[in-house]
PDB file of C-alpha atoms in Angstrom:
ATOM      1  CA  ILE A   1       0.000   0.000   0.000  1.00 95.00           C
ATOM      2  CA  LEU A   2       2.855   2.388   0.836  1.00 95.00           C
ATOM      3  CA  ARG A   3       4.531   1.507  -2.490  1.00 95.00           C
ATOM      4  CA  ILE A   4       1.338   2.404  -4.325  1.00 96.00           C
ATOM      5  CA  GLN A   5       0.943   5.685  -2.425  1.00 96.00           C
ATOM      6  CA  THR A   6       4.552   6.593  -3.292  1.00 96.00           C
ATOM      7  CA  LEU A   7       4.043   5.828  -6.992  1.00 95.00           C
ATOM      8  CA  ILE A   8       1.003   8.100  -7.105  1.00 95.00           C
ATOM      9  CA  GLN A   9       2.712  10.873  -5.119  1.00 95.00           C
ATOM     10  CA  GLU A  10       5.758  10.808  -7.406  1.00 95.00           C
ATOM     11  CA  LYS A  11       3.566  11.359 -10.498  1.00 94.00           C
ATOM     12  CA  GLU A  12       1.878  14.384  -8.821  1.00 94.00           C
ATOM     13  CA  LEU A  13      -1.470  13.424 -10.332  1.00 92.00           C
ATOM     14  CA  ILE A  14      -3.500  14.574  -7.330  1.00 95.00           C
ATOM     15  CA  GLU A  15      -3.462  17.315  -4.769  1.00 95.00           C
ATOM     16  CA  GLY A  16      -4.664  16.153  -1.399  1.00 94.00           C
ATOM     17  CA  LYS A  17      -3.774  14.323   1.780  1.00 94.00           C
ATOM     18  CA  PHE A  18      -2.461  10.779   1.694  1.00 96.00           C
ATOM     19  CA  THR A  19      -3.605   8.557   4.561  1.00 95.00           C
ATOM     20  CA  ALA A  20      -0.890   7.927   7.140  1.00 94.00           C
ATOM     21  CA  ILE A  21      -0.105   4.242   7.626  1.00 94.00           C
ATOM     22  CA  GLU A  22      -1.268   4.323  11.260  1.00 93.00           C
ATOM     23  CA  ASN A  23      -4.660   5.679  10.153  1.00 94.00           C
ATOM     24  CA  MET A  24      -5.390   3.125   7.430  1.00 95.00           C
ATOM     25  CA  HIS A  25      -8.498   1.109   8.163  1.00 96.00           C
ATOM     26  CA  LEU A  26     -11.530  -0.624   6.728  1.00 96.00           C
ATOM     27  CA  THR A  27     -14.826   0.914   7.819  1.00 96.00           C
ATOM     28  CA  LEU A  28     -17.346  -1.902   8.232  1.00 96.00           C
ATOM     29  CA  LYS A  29     -20.147   0.439   9.367  1.00 97.00           C
ATOM     30  CA  PHE A  30     -20.066   4.195   9.866  1.00 94.00           C
ATOM     31  CA  LEU A  31     -22.194   5.171  12.862  1.00 95.00           C
ATOM     32  CA  GLY A  32     -21.789   8.951  12.890  1.00 93.00           C
ATOM     33  CA  GLU A  33     -22.228  10.894  16.115  1.00 93.00           C
ATOM     34  CA  ILE A  34     -23.900   8.855  18.833  1.00 93.00           C
ATOM     35  CA  ASN A  35     -24.516   9.448  22.534  1.00 93.00           C
ATOM     36  CA  GLU A  36     -23.030   7.419  25.407  1.00 92.00           C
ATOM     37  CA  THR A  37     -26.195   5.351  25.849  1.00 93.00           C
ATOM     38  CA  ASN A  38     -26.071   4.252  22.222  1.00 95.00           C
ATOM     39  CA  VAL A  39     -22.331   3.553  22.473  1.00 96.00           C
ATOM     40  CA  GLU A  40     -23.019   1.087  25.293  1.00 96.00           C
ATOM     41  CA  GLU A  41     -25.818  -0.543  23.291  1.00 97.00           C
ATOM     42  CA  VAL A  42     -23.525  -0.856  20.258  1.00 98.00           C
ATOM     43  CA  ARG A  43     -20.773  -2.394  22.417  1.00 97.00           C
ATOM     44  CA  LYS A  44     -23.187  -5.044  23.730  1.00 96.00           C
ATOM     45  CA  LYS A  45     -24.573  -5.858  20.296  1.00 97.00           C
ATOM     46  CA  LEU A  46     -21.125  -6.189  18.712  1.00 97.00           C
ATOM     47  CA  GLN A  47     -20.101  -8.638  21.432  1.00 96.00           C
ATOM     48  CA  MET A  48     -22.807 -10.969  20.078  1.00 95.00           C
ATOM     49  CA  ILE A  49     -21.084 -11.386  16.706  1.00 95.00           C
ATOM     50  CA  SER A  50     -19.296 -14.665  16.133  1.00 91.00           C
ATOM     51  CA  LEU A  51     -17.423 -15.501  12.980  1.00 89.00           C
ATOM     52  CA  GLN A  52     -14.297 -17.373  12.037  1.00 85.00           C
ATOM     53  CA  HIS A  53     -11.336 -15.234  11.046  1.00 80.00           C
ATOM     54  CA  CYS A  54     -11.531 -13.388   7.749  1.00 90.00           C
ATOM     55  CA  ILE A  55      -9.126 -13.725   4.847  1.00 94.00           C
ATOM     56  CA  VAL A  56      -8.932 -10.723   2.517  1.00 96.00           C
ATOM     57  CA  THR A  57      -6.838  -9.949  -0.538  1.00 97.00           C
ATOM     58  CA  LEU A  58      -5.689  -6.605  -1.868  1.00 97.00           C
ATOM     59  CA  GLY A  59      -7.712  -5.767  -4.961  1.00 96.00           C
ATOM     60  CA  ASN A  60      -7.962  -2.958  -7.475  1.00 95.00           C
ATOM     61  CA  LEU A  61      -7.310   0.754  -7.162  1.00 96.00           C
ATOM     62  CA  GLY A  62     -10.040   3.280  -7.815  1.00 94.00           C
ATOM     63  CA  ILE A  63     -11.645   6.600  -7.043  1.00 95.00           C
ATOM     64  CA  PHE A  64     -15.053   7.507  -5.703  1.00 92.00           C
ATOM     65  CA  SER A  65     -17.004   9.821  -7.981  1.00 84.00           C
ATOM     66  CA  PHE A  66     -15.608  10.184 -11.481  1.00 78.00           C
ATOM     67  CA  LYS A  67     -17.255  13.582 -11.860  1.00 82.00           C
ATOM     68  CA  GLU A  68     -15.511  15.129  -8.878  1.00 86.00           C
ATOM     69  CA  PRO A  69     -13.151  12.547  -7.312  1.00 90.00           C
ATOM     70  CA  ARG A  70     -12.637  12.910  -3.565  1.00 94.00           C
ATOM     71  CA  ILE A  71     -11.341   9.497  -2.430  1.00 96.00           C
ATOM     72  CA  LEU A  72      -8.555   7.321  -3.834  1.00 97.00           C
ATOM     73  CA  TRP A  73      -8.869   3.736  -2.566  1.00 97.00           C
ATOM     74  CA  ILE A  74      -7.712   0.130  -2.774  1.00 98.00           C
ATOM     75  CA  SER A  75     -10.329  -2.599  -2.551  1.00 97.00           C
ATOM     76  CA  LEU A  76     -10.232  -5.565  -0.194  1.00 97.00           C
ATOM     77  CA  ILE A  77     -11.644  -8.774  -1.629  1.00 96.00           C
ATOM     78  CA  GLY A  78     -13.086 -11.649   0.361  1.00 94.00           C
ATOM     79  CA  ASP A  79     -16.463 -13.196   1.060  1.00 93.00           C
ATOM     80  CA  SER A  80     -15.738 -13.434   4.771  1.00 93.00           C
ATOM     81  CA  ILE A  81     -15.273  -9.664   5.145  1.00 94.00           C
ATOM     82  CA  ASP A  82     -18.612  -9.109   3.404  1.00 94.00           C
ATOM     83  CA  THR A  83     -20.159 -11.635   5.808  1.00 95.00           C
ATOM     84  CA  LEU A  84     -18.685  -9.793   8.802  1.00 96.00           C
ATOM     85  CA  GLN A  85     -20.044  -6.481   7.542  1.00 96.00           C
ATOM     86  CA  LYS A  86     -23.525  -7.987   7.078  1.00 96.00           C
ATOM     87  CA  LYS A  87     -23.454  -9.458  10.585  1.00 96.00           C
ATOM     88  CA  ILE A  88     -22.515  -6.064  12.037  1.00 97.00           C
ATOM     89  CA  ASP A  89     -25.203  -4.369   9.957  1.00 96.00           C
ATOM     90  CA  THR A  90     -27.856  -6.876  11.065  1.00 96.00           C
ATOM     91  CA  GLU A  91     -26.847  -6.713  14.717  1.00 96.00           C
ATOM     92  CA  LEU A  92     -27.136  -2.914  14.708  1.00 97.00           C
ATOM     93  CA  CYS A  93     -30.272  -2.635  12.536  1.00 96.00           C
ATOM     94  CA  GLU A  94     -32.455  -1.532  15.469  1.00 95.00           C
ATOM     95  CA  LEU A  95     -30.181   1.471  16.043  1.00 95.00           C
ATOM     96  CA  PHE A  96     -28.984   2.360  12.531  1.00 95.00           C
ATOM     97  CA  SER A  97     -30.302   1.956   9.013  1.00 94.00           C
ATOM     98  CA  LEU A  98     -28.927  -0.898   6.926  1.00 94.00           C
ATOM     99  CA  GLU A  99     -26.132  -0.152   4.483  1.00 91.00           C
ATOM    100  CA  ARG A 100     -27.510   0.199   0.985  1.00 87.00           C
ATOM    101  CA  ARG A 101     -24.250  -0.940  -0.541  1.00 88.00           C
ATOM    102  CA  PHE A 102     -20.981  -1.866   1.077  1.00 93.00           C
ATOM    103  CA  MET A 103     -17.722  -1.608  -0.837  1.00 94.00           C
ATOM    104  CA  SER A 104     -14.772  -3.019   1.088  1.00 96.00           C
ATOM    105  CA  HIS A 105     -11.880  -0.560   0.679  1.00 97.00           C
ATOM    106  CA  VAL A 106      -9.041   1.271   2.400  1.00 97.00           C
ATOM    107  CA  THR A 107      -8.707   4.992   1.688  1.00 97.00           C
ATOM    108  CA  LEU A 108      -5.260   5.846   0.297  1.00 97.00           C
ATOM    109  CA  ALA A 109      -5.836   9.587  -0.110  1.00 96.00           C
ATOM    110  CA  ARG A 110      -8.436  12.318   0.229  1.00 94.00           C
ATOM    111  CA  ILE A 111      -8.362  14.337  -2.960  1.00 96.00           C
ATOM    112  CA  LYS A 112      -8.636  18.127  -3.036  1.00 94.00           C
ATOM    113  CA  LYS A 113      -7.857  18.620  -6.710  1.00 94.00           C
ATOM    114  CA  ILE A 114      -7.036  16.544  -9.783  1.00 92.00           C
ATOM    115  CA  PRO A 115      -5.478  18.366 -12.718  1.00 90.00           C
ATOM    116  CA  ASN A 116      -6.450  15.552 -15.127  1.00 91.00           C
ATOM    117  CA  THR A 117      -8.860  12.812 -13.990  1.00 91.00           C
ATOM    118  CA  LYS A 118      -8.414  10.746 -17.165  1.00 91.00           C
ATOM    119  CA  LEU A 119      -4.630  10.753 -16.713  1.00 93.00           C
ATOM    120  CA  LEU A 120      -5.040   9.592 -13.092  1.00 94.00           C
ATOM    121  CA  ILE A 121      -7.417   6.772 -14.049  1.00 92.00           C
ATOM    122  CA  ASN A 122      -5.069   5.629 -16.816  1.00 94.00           C
ATOM    123  CA  PHE A 123      -2.105   5.672 -14.437  1.00 96.00           C
ATOM    124  CA  LEU A 124      -4.015   3.711 -11.765  1.00 95.00           C
ATOM    125  CA  SER A 125      -4.755   1.009 -14.341  1.00 95.00           C
ATOM    126  CA  THR A 126      -1.007   0.568 -14.953  1.00 95.00           C
ATOM    127  CA  ILE A 127      -0.138  -0.036 -11.293  1.00 96.00           C
ATOM    128  CA  SER A 128       0.331  -3.701 -10.536  1.00 94.00           C
ATOM    129  CA  VAL A 129      -1.246  -4.498  -7.169  1.00 96.00           C
ATOM    130  CA  LYS A 130       0.302  -7.557  -5.588  1.00 95.00           C
ATOM    131  CA  LYS A 131      -2.539  -9.896  -4.675  1.00 95.00           C
ATOM    132  CA  ILE A 132      -1.433 -10.179  -1.051  1.00 96.00           C
ATOM    133  CA  SER A 133      -3.815 -12.033   1.254  1.00 96.00           C
ATOM    134  CA  PHE A 134      -3.938 -11.553   4.990  1.00 94.00           C
ATOM    135  CA  GLU A 135      -5.997 -12.623   7.960  1.00 95.00           C
ATOM    136  CA  ILE A 136      -8.257 -10.355   9.980  1.00 94.00           C
ATOM    137  CA  LYS A 137      -8.520 -11.690  13.518  1.00 94.00           C
ATOM    138  CA  SER A 138     -10.483  -8.855  15.109  1.00 95.00           C
ATOM    139  CA  PHE A 139     -12.498  -5.714  14.493  1.00 96.00           C
ATOM    140  CA  SER A 140     -12.902  -2.631  16.660  1.00 97.00           C
ATOM    141  CA  LEU A 141     -15.462  -0.039  17.637  1.00 97.00           C
ATOM    142  CA  MET A 142     -13.599   3.187  16.971  1.00 97.00           C
ATOM    143  CA  GLU A 143     -14.080   6.832  17.809  1.00 95.00           C
ATOM    144  CA  SER A 144     -12.696   9.553  15.568  1.00 93.00           C
ATOM    145  CA  HIS A 145     -12.025  13.219  16.193  1.00 91.00           C
ATOM    146  CA  LEU A 146     -11.404  15.399  13.156  1.00 86.00           C
ATOM    147  CA  THR A 147      -8.670  17.999  13.584  1.00 86.00           C
ATOM    148  CA  PRO A 148      -7.048  20.435  11.125  1.00 85.00           C
ATOM    149  CA  LYS A 149      -4.033  18.079  11.024  1.00 81.00           C
ATOM    150  CA  GLY A 150      -6.194  15.048  10.276  1.00 80.00           C
ATOM    151  CA  PRO A 151      -8.321  12.534  12.150  1.00 85.00           C
ATOM    152  CA  ILE A 152      -7.376  11.115  15.532  1.00 91.00           C
ATOM    153  CA  TYR A 153      -8.690   7.596  16.124  1.00 94.00           C
ATOM    154  CA  SER A 154      -9.162   5.847  19.452  1.00 95.00           C
ATOM    155  CA  CYS A 155     -10.391   2.332  20.165  1.00 96.00           C
ATOM    156  CA  ILE A 156     -13.502   2.001  22.334  1.00 96.00           C
ATOM    157  CA  GLU A 157     -13.534  -1.805  22.227  1.00 97.00           C
ATOM    158  CA  LYS A 158     -11.865  -4.604  20.290  1.00 97.00           C
ATOM    159  CA  TYR A 159     -13.694  -7.814  19.292  1.00 96.00           C
ATOM    160  CA  SER A 160     -11.876 -11.045  18.470  1.00 94.00           C
ATOM    161  CA  LEU A 161     -13.037 -13.288  15.648  1.00 92.00           C
TER     162      LEU A 161
END
């Protein structure tokens, strides 16, 4: 992932902020702002989820919104990660609406400006992503605070698979 970020940075095809390695993550369900009572309810419901470990593989590169791209991402491929997301979604359906569509990805950069979108898309298609597979043994309930320097993440609770 760092190799890919470096390749894109060197070509200067986007203006924006690349995600720091310590902030890279897969969002299984975005909850938004919730109060302490709901946080406790979410914690209890997530403890109910049981699933064997998940195996995922790095997939393709892409951008969200071709008209006005804002996110550069790499997909994560694996049926088990989709199953985990659905279990989380189902467990929390009394508190939050179901996801209309889930696309397993890690954000590589938040884009402010692209001088030439077509050039970026063409370059992304030339990058060879090594099909590395890895095991996910846990997921976490996270809290984020947005600051001018970027988000600060803290773990509320970690759940083993």
